[in-house]
């Protein structure tokens, strides 16, 4: 990677992090002022209007994939692959940093906003505060950092495209499943995506800068 390409990537990561943080701040203000009800009700009406037994089974599957135990199992598998098989220690640190930091950030934000979950049409049970969605944040962080780490080792544009489509689909479906099942408002999901997007992007920025400094020091 040339110096100019790296500089462009760093600038892009910083810009994305800042943009997502601004977006989250905007959603958070609307949630705090209770000015997001019309948006939430419109999306809920569309998503829950599609309800059917088959779709409910699919949505329960995606919400399960985004829950604590499956996320922990996937994380441990990635940990093993990065550490034992590929010996990518620094990539492992980034992975742990992103996934763990996202969970801590979500817990903190939930305590700050204290938003109650929707109760009108709930298909499954869920506890705790609603904003931002923990499933959405975990999905964005987990599949986002996996996509980033795999992207670095893929050279063909076709495979990269498939990677982005698959990771984006997983993130989106997990988020939508929370709305469909009646345990989150759409603004919870959108806020979760934006919060994790900001966290992931700034983490990648720090990682890339660290990598560049190491390369510079070795070349001196």
mmCIF file of C-alpha atoms in Angstrom:
data_model
loop_
_atom_site.group_PDB
_atom_site.id
_atom_site.type_symbol
_atom_site.label_atom_id
_atom_site.label_comp_id
_atom_site.label_asym_id
_atom_site.label_seq_id
_atom_site.Cartn_x
_atom_site.Cartn_y
_atom_site.Cartn_z
ATOM 1 C CA UNK A 1 0.000 0.000 0.000
ATOM 2 C CA UNK A 2 1.417 3.393 -1.016
ATOM 3 C CA UNK A 3 1.692 6.265 1.421
ATOM 4 C CA UNK A 4 -0.978 8.242 -0.457
ATOM 5 C CA UNK A 5 -3.413 5.302 -0.429
ATOM 6 C CA UNK A 6 -2.895 4.808 3.290
ATOM 7 C CA UNK A 7 -3.393 8.526 3.937
ATOM 8 C CA UNK A 8 -6.637 8.395 1.945
ATOM 9 C CA UNK A 9 -7.850 5.380 3.934
ATOM 10 C CA UNK A 10 -7.025 7.061 7.233
ATOM 11 C CA UNK A 11 -8.851 10.231 6.207
ATOM 12 C CA UNK A 12 -11.834 8.195 5.056
ATOM 13 C CA UNK A 13 -12.001 6.204 8.311
ATOM 14 C CA UNK A 14 -11.831 9.377 10.404
ATOM 15 C CA UNK A 15 -14.513 11.051 8.291
ATOM 16 C CA UNK A 16 -16.831 8.021 8.544
ATOM 17 C CA UNK A 17 -16.356 7.878 12.317
ATOM 18 C CA UNK A 18 -17.159 11.573 12.646
ATOM 19 C CA UNK A 19 -20.167 11.320 10.326
ATOM 20 C CA UNK A 20 -21.602 8.334 12.226
ATOM 21 C CA UNK A 21 -21.052 10.098 15.552
ATOM 22 C CA UNK A 22 -22.947 13.154 14.273
ATOM 23 C CA UNK A 23 -25.735 10.903 12.993
ATOM 24 C CA UNK A 24 -25.979 9.125 16.331
ATOM 25 C CA UNK A 25 -26.063 12.450 18.145
ATOM 26 C CA UNK A 26 -28.960 13.566 15.964
ATOM 27 C CA UNK A 27 -30.939 10.375 16.594
ATOM 28 C CA UNK A 28 -30.175 10.578 20.322
ATOM 29 C CA UNK A 29 -31.507 14.138 20.511
ATOM 30 C CA UNK A 30 -34.721 13.149 18.719
ATOM 31 C CA UNK A 31 -35.159 10.171 21.042
ATOM 32 C CA UNK A 32 -34.538 12.310 24.129
ATOM 33 C CA UNK A 33 -37.029 14.937 22.950
ATOM 34 C CA UNK A 34 -39.558 12.237 21.943
ATOM 35 C CA UNK A 35 -39.674 13.582 18.391
ATOM 36 C CA UNK A 36 -39.030 10.305 16.606
ATOM 37 C CA UNK A 37 -42.403 8.589 17.164
ATOM 38 C CA UNK A 38 -43.708 9.218 13.635
ATOM 39 C CA UNK A 39 -40.590 7.721 12.049
ATOM 40 C CA UNK A 40 -40.657 4.713 14.379
ATOM 41 C CA UNK A 41 -44.361 4.032 13.875
ATOM 42 C CA UNK A 42 -44.082 4.230 10.094
ATOM 43 C CA UNK A 43 -41.209 1.706 9.919
ATOM 44 C CA UNK A 44 -42.809 -0.600 12.514
ATOM 45 C CA UNK A 45 -46.056 -0.602 10.529
ATOM 46 C CA UNK A 46 -44.242 -1.662 7.353
ATOM 47 C CA UNK A 47 -41.996 -4.305 8.972
ATOM 48 C CA UNK A 48 -44.615 -5.879 11.249
ATOM 49 C CA UNK A 49 -47.163 -5.719 8.445
ATOM 50 C CA UNK A 50 -45.167 -8.492 6.753
ATOM 51 C CA UNK A 51 -45.724 -10.883 9.666
ATOM 52 C CA UNK A 52 -46.201 -14.555 8.812
ATOM 53 C CA UNK A 53 -45.268 -17.820 10.555
ATOM 54 C CA UNK A 54 -42.411 -18.497 8.118
ATOM 55 C CA UNK A 55 -40.993 -14.974 8.398
ATOM 56 C CA UNK A 56 -41.273 -15.084 12.181
ATOM 57 C CA UNK A 57 -39.112 -18.232 12.204
ATOM 58 C CA UNK A 58 -36.528 -16.506 9.998
ATOM 59 C CA UNK A 59 -36.470 -13.392 12.147
ATOM 60 C CA UNK A 60 -36.109 -15.431 15.334
ATOM 61 C CA UNK A 61 -33.111 -17.149 13.750
ATOM 62 C CA UNK A 62 -31.412 -13.846 12.932
ATOM 63 C CA UNK A 63 -32.117 -12.420 16.365
ATOM 64 C CA UNK A 64 -30.646 -15.601 17.887
ATOM 65 C CA UNK A 65 -27.493 -15.251 15.753
ATOM 66 C CA UNK A 66 -27.106 -11.718 17.087
ATOM 67 C CA UNK A 67 -27.555 -12.692 20.742
ATOM 68 C CA UNK A 68 -24.923 -13.227 23.428
ATOM 69 C CA UNK A 69 -24.027 -16.922 23.105
ATOM 70 C CA UNK A 70 -23.739 -17.089 19.280
ATOM 71 C CA UNK A 71 -21.750 -13.834 19.236
ATOM 72 C CA UNK A 72 -19.432 -15.259 21.920
ATOM 73 C CA UNK A 73 -18.995 -18.528 19.973
ATOM 74 C CA UNK A 74 -18.221 -16.684 16.728
ATOM 75 C CA UNK A 75 -15.815 -14.376 18.572
ATOM 76 C CA UNK A 76 -13.970 -17.312 20.142
ATOM 77 C CA UNK A 77 -13.715 -18.995 16.726
ATOM 78 C CA UNK A 78 -12.245 -15.827 15.183
ATOM 79 C CA UNK A 79 -9.920 -15.495 18.188
ATOM 80 C CA UNK A 80 -8.643 -19.049 17.608
ATOM 81 C CA UNK A 81 -8.187 -18.537 13.858
ATOM 82 C CA UNK A 82 -6.313 -15.241 14.260
ATOM 83 C CA UNK A 83 -4.119 -16.411 17.141
ATOM 84 C CA UNK A 84 -3.446 -20.099 16.530
ATOM 85 C CA UNK A 85 -3.771 -20.554 12.778
ATOM 86 C CA UNK A 86 -2.884 -17.227 11.148
ATOM 87 C CA UNK A 87 -0.693 -15.848 13.985
ATOM 88 C CA UNK A 88 -2.062 -12.352 13.376
ATOM 89 C CA UNK A 89 -1.577 -10.972 16.858
ATOM 90 C CA UNK A 90 -2.196 -7.308 16.075
ATOM 91 C CA UNK A 91 -5.350 -8.112 14.103
ATOM 92 C CA UNK A 92 -6.526 -10.139 17.093
ATOM 93 C CA UNK A 93 -6.039 -7.121 19.361
ATOM 94 C CA UNK A 94 -8.116 -4.995 16.967
ATOM 95 C CA UNK A 95 -10.852 -7.637 16.917
ATOM 96 C CA UNK A 96 -11.044 -7.866 20.714
ATOM 97 C CA UNK A 97 -10.896 -4.080 21.047
ATOM 98 C CA UNK A 98 -13.782 -3.501 18.623
ATOM 99 C CA UNK A 99 -16.109 -6.239 19.910
ATOM 100 C CA UNK A 100 -15.479 -5.640 23.625
ATOM 101 C CA UNK A 101 -15.523 -1.863 23.298
ATOM 102 C CA UNK A 102 -18.810 -1.965 21.409
ATOM 103 C CA UNK A 103 -20.449 -4.004 24.179
ATOM 104 C CA UNK A 104 -19.198 -1.624 26.881
ATOM 105 C CA UNK A 105 -20.289 1.400 24.853
ATOM 106 C CA UNK A 106 -23.761 -0.069 24.384
ATOM 107 C CA UNK A 107 -24.174 -0.721 28.090
ATOM 108 C CA UNK A 108 -23.106 2.829 28.900
ATOM 109 C CA UNK A 109 -25.428 4.421 26.350
ATOM 110 C CA UNK A 110 -28.407 2.366 27.528
ATOM 111 C CA UNK A 111 -27.840 3.630 31.069
ATOM 112 C CA UNK A 112 -27.578 7.216 29.827
ATOM 113 C CA UNK A 113 -30.812 7.220 27.792
ATOM 114 C CA UNK A 114 -33.022 4.872 29.874
ATOM 115 C CA UNK A 115 -35.447 4.319 26.995
ATOM 116 C CA UNK A 116 -38.176 1.749 27.608
ATOM 117 C CA UNK A 117 -38.786 -0.938 25.004
ATOM 118 C CA UNK A 118 -41.902 -0.949 22.778
ATOM 119 C CA UNK A 119 -44.825 -2.965 24.172
ATOM 120 C CA UNK A 120 -47.566 -2.826 21.513
ATOM 121 C CA UNK A 121 -46.839 -6.008 19.556
ATOM 122 C CA UNK A 122 -44.030 -8.075 21.047
ATOM 123 C CA UNK A 123 -43.410 -11.554 19.622
ATOM 124 C CA UNK A 124 -40.497 -12.394 21.934
ATOM 125 C CA UNK A 125 -39.503 -11.172 25.364
ATOM 126 C CA UNK A 126 -36.540 -8.890 26.058
ATOM 127 C CA UNK A 127 -35.262 -7.116 29.148
ATOM 128 C CA UNK A 128 -33.282 -3.964 29.740
ATOM 129 C CA UNK A 129 -33.347 -0.557 28.114
ATOM 130 C CA UNK A 130 -34.029 -0.065 24.431
ATOM 131 C CA UNK A 131 -31.724 2.631 23.022
ATOM 132 C CA UNK A 132 -29.441 1.878 21.309
ATOM 133 C CA UNK A 133 -30.081 -1.711 20.218
ATOM 134 C CA UNK A 134 -27.466 -4.073 21.651
ATOM 135 C CA UNK A 135 -28.046 -6.665 18.920
ATOM 136 C CA UNK A 136 -27.545 -4.015 16.229
ATOM 137 C CA UNK A 137 -24.346 -2.704 17.792
ATOM 138 C CA UNK A 138 -22.937 -6.189 18.320
ATOM 139 C CA UNK A 139 -23.783 -7.236 14.753
ATOM 140 C CA UNK A 140 -22.283 -4.118 13.186
ATOM 141 C CA UNK A 141 -19.098 -4.370 15.237
ATOM 142 C CA UNK A 142 -18.632 -8.130 14.842
ATOM 143 C CA UNK A 143 -19.380 -8.517 11.140
ATOM 144 C CA UNK A 144 -17.885 -5.125 10.346
ATOM 145 C CA UNK A 145 -14.495 -5.928 11.873
ATOM 146 C CA UNK A 146 -14.529 -9.435 10.353
ATOM 147 C CA UNK A 147 -15.191 -7.878 6.936
ATOM 148 C CA UNK A 148 -12.329 -5.413 7.445
ATOM 149 C CA UNK A 149 -9.870 -8.121 8.481
ATOM 150 C CA UNK A 150 -10.833 -10.411 5.584
ATOM 151 C CA UNK A 151 -10.766 -7.492 3.118
ATOM 152 C CA UNK A 152 -7.096 -6.932 3.875
ATOM 153 C CA UNK A 153 -6.253 -10.453 2.672
ATOM 154 C CA UNK A 154 -8.500 -10.517 -0.418
ATOM 155 C CA UNK A 155 -7.217 -9.140 -3.713
ATOM 156 C CA UNK A 156 -10.089 -9.786 -6.150
ATOM 157 C CA UNK A 157 -12.896 -7.247 -6.421
ATOM 158 C CA UNK A 158 -15.547 -9.947 -6.942
ATOM 159 C CA UNK A 159 -14.772 -11.723 -3.665
ATOM 160 C CA UNK A 160 -14.548 -8.383 -1.880
ATOM 161 C CA UNK A 161 -17.970 -7.492 -3.231
ATOM 162 C CA UNK A 162 -19.429 -10.790 -1.994
ATOM 163 C CA UNK A 163 -17.844 -10.173 1.406
ATOM 164 C CA UNK A 164 -19.448 -6.731 1.722
ATOM 165 C CA UNK A 165 -22.863 -7.981 0.578
ATOM 166 C CA UNK A 166 -22.833 -10.926 3.004
ATOM 167 C CA UNK A 167 -21.659 -8.915 6.019
ATOM 168 C CA UNK A 168 -24.094 -6.082 5.250
ATOM 169 C CA UNK A 169 -26.966 -8.564 4.885
ATOM 170 C CA UNK A 170 -26.196 -10.149 8.266
ATOM 171 C CA UNK A 171 -26.036 -6.762 9.985
ATOM 172 C CA UNK A 172 -29.240 -5.527 8.343
ATOM 173 C CA UNK A 173 -31.234 -8.702 8.998
ATOM 174 C CA UNK A 174 -30.263 -8.819 12.669
ATOM 175 C CA UNK A 175 -31.324 -5.193 13.055
ATOM 176 C CA UNK A 176 -34.620 -5.667 11.198
ATOM 177 C CA UNK A 177 -35.379 -8.805 13.212
ATOM 178 C CA UNK A 178 -35.427 -6.714 16.395
ATOM 179 C CA UNK A 179 -38.066 -4.398 14.902
ATOM 180 C CA UNK A 180 -40.100 -7.286 13.507
ATOM 181 C CA UNK A 181 -40.124 -9.122 16.841
ATOM 182 C CA UNK A 182 -41.301 -5.980 18.632
ATOM 183 C CA UNK A 183 -38.404 -5.550 21.050
ATOM 184 C CA UNK A 184 -36.839 -2.420 19.550
ATOM 185 C CA UNK A 185 -37.881 0.784 17.857
ATOM 186 C CA UNK A 186 -36.348 1.463 14.409
ATOM 187 C CA UNK A 187 -34.524 4.447 15.940
ATOM 188 C CA UNK A 188 -32.916 2.019 18.423
ATOM 189 C CA UNK A 189 -31.562 -0.043 15.543
ATOM 190 C CA UNK A 190 -30.429 2.964 13.507
ATOM 191 C CA UNK A 191 -28.790 4.467 16.589
ATOM 192 C CA UNK A 192 -27.010 1.169 17.255
ATOM 193 C CA UNK A 193 -25.688 1.015 13.697
ATOM 194 C CA UNK A 194 -24.408 4.589 13.856
ATOM 195 C CA UNK A 195 -22.799 4.178 17.285
ATOM 196 C CA UNK A 196 -20.988 1.011 16.236
ATOM 197 C CA UNK A 197 -20.107 2.501 12.862
ATOM 198 C CA UNK A 198 -18.358 5.379 14.616
ATOM 199 C CA UNK A 199 -16.582 3.035 17.047
ATOM 200 C CA UNK A 200 -15.462 0.633 14.305
ATOM 201 C CA UNK A 201 -14.198 3.383 12.014
ATOM 202 C CA UNK A 202 -12.162 5.181 14.696
ATOM 203 C CA UNK A 203 -10.743 1.836 15.847
ATOM 204 C CA UNK A 204 -9.639 1.055 12.286
ATOM 205 C CA UNK A 205 -8.113 4.534 12.062
ATOM 206 C CA UNK A 206 -5.984 3.932 15.167
ATOM 207 C CA UNK A 207 -5.030 0.456 13.936
ATOM 208 C CA UNK A 208 -3.920 1.708 10.517
ATOM 209 C CA UNK A 209 -1.915 4.536 12.054
ATOM 210 C CA UNK A 210 -0.174 2.092 14.396
ATOM 211 C CA UNK A 211 0.649 -0.213 11.498
ATOM 212 C CA UNK A 212 2.077 2.666 9.489
ATOM 213 C CA UNK A 213 4.264 3.814 12.388
ATOM 214 C CA UNK A 214 5.664 0.312 12.769
ATOM 215 C CA UNK A 215 6.471 0.139 9.060
ATOM 216 C CA UNK A 216 8.124 3.554 9.230
ATOM 217 C CA UNK A 217 10.251 2.602 12.240
ATOM 218 C CA UNK A 218 11.382 -0.645 10.572
ATOM 219 C CA UNK A 219 12.365 1.234 7.410
ATOM 220 C CA UNK A 220 14.591 3.751 9.224
#
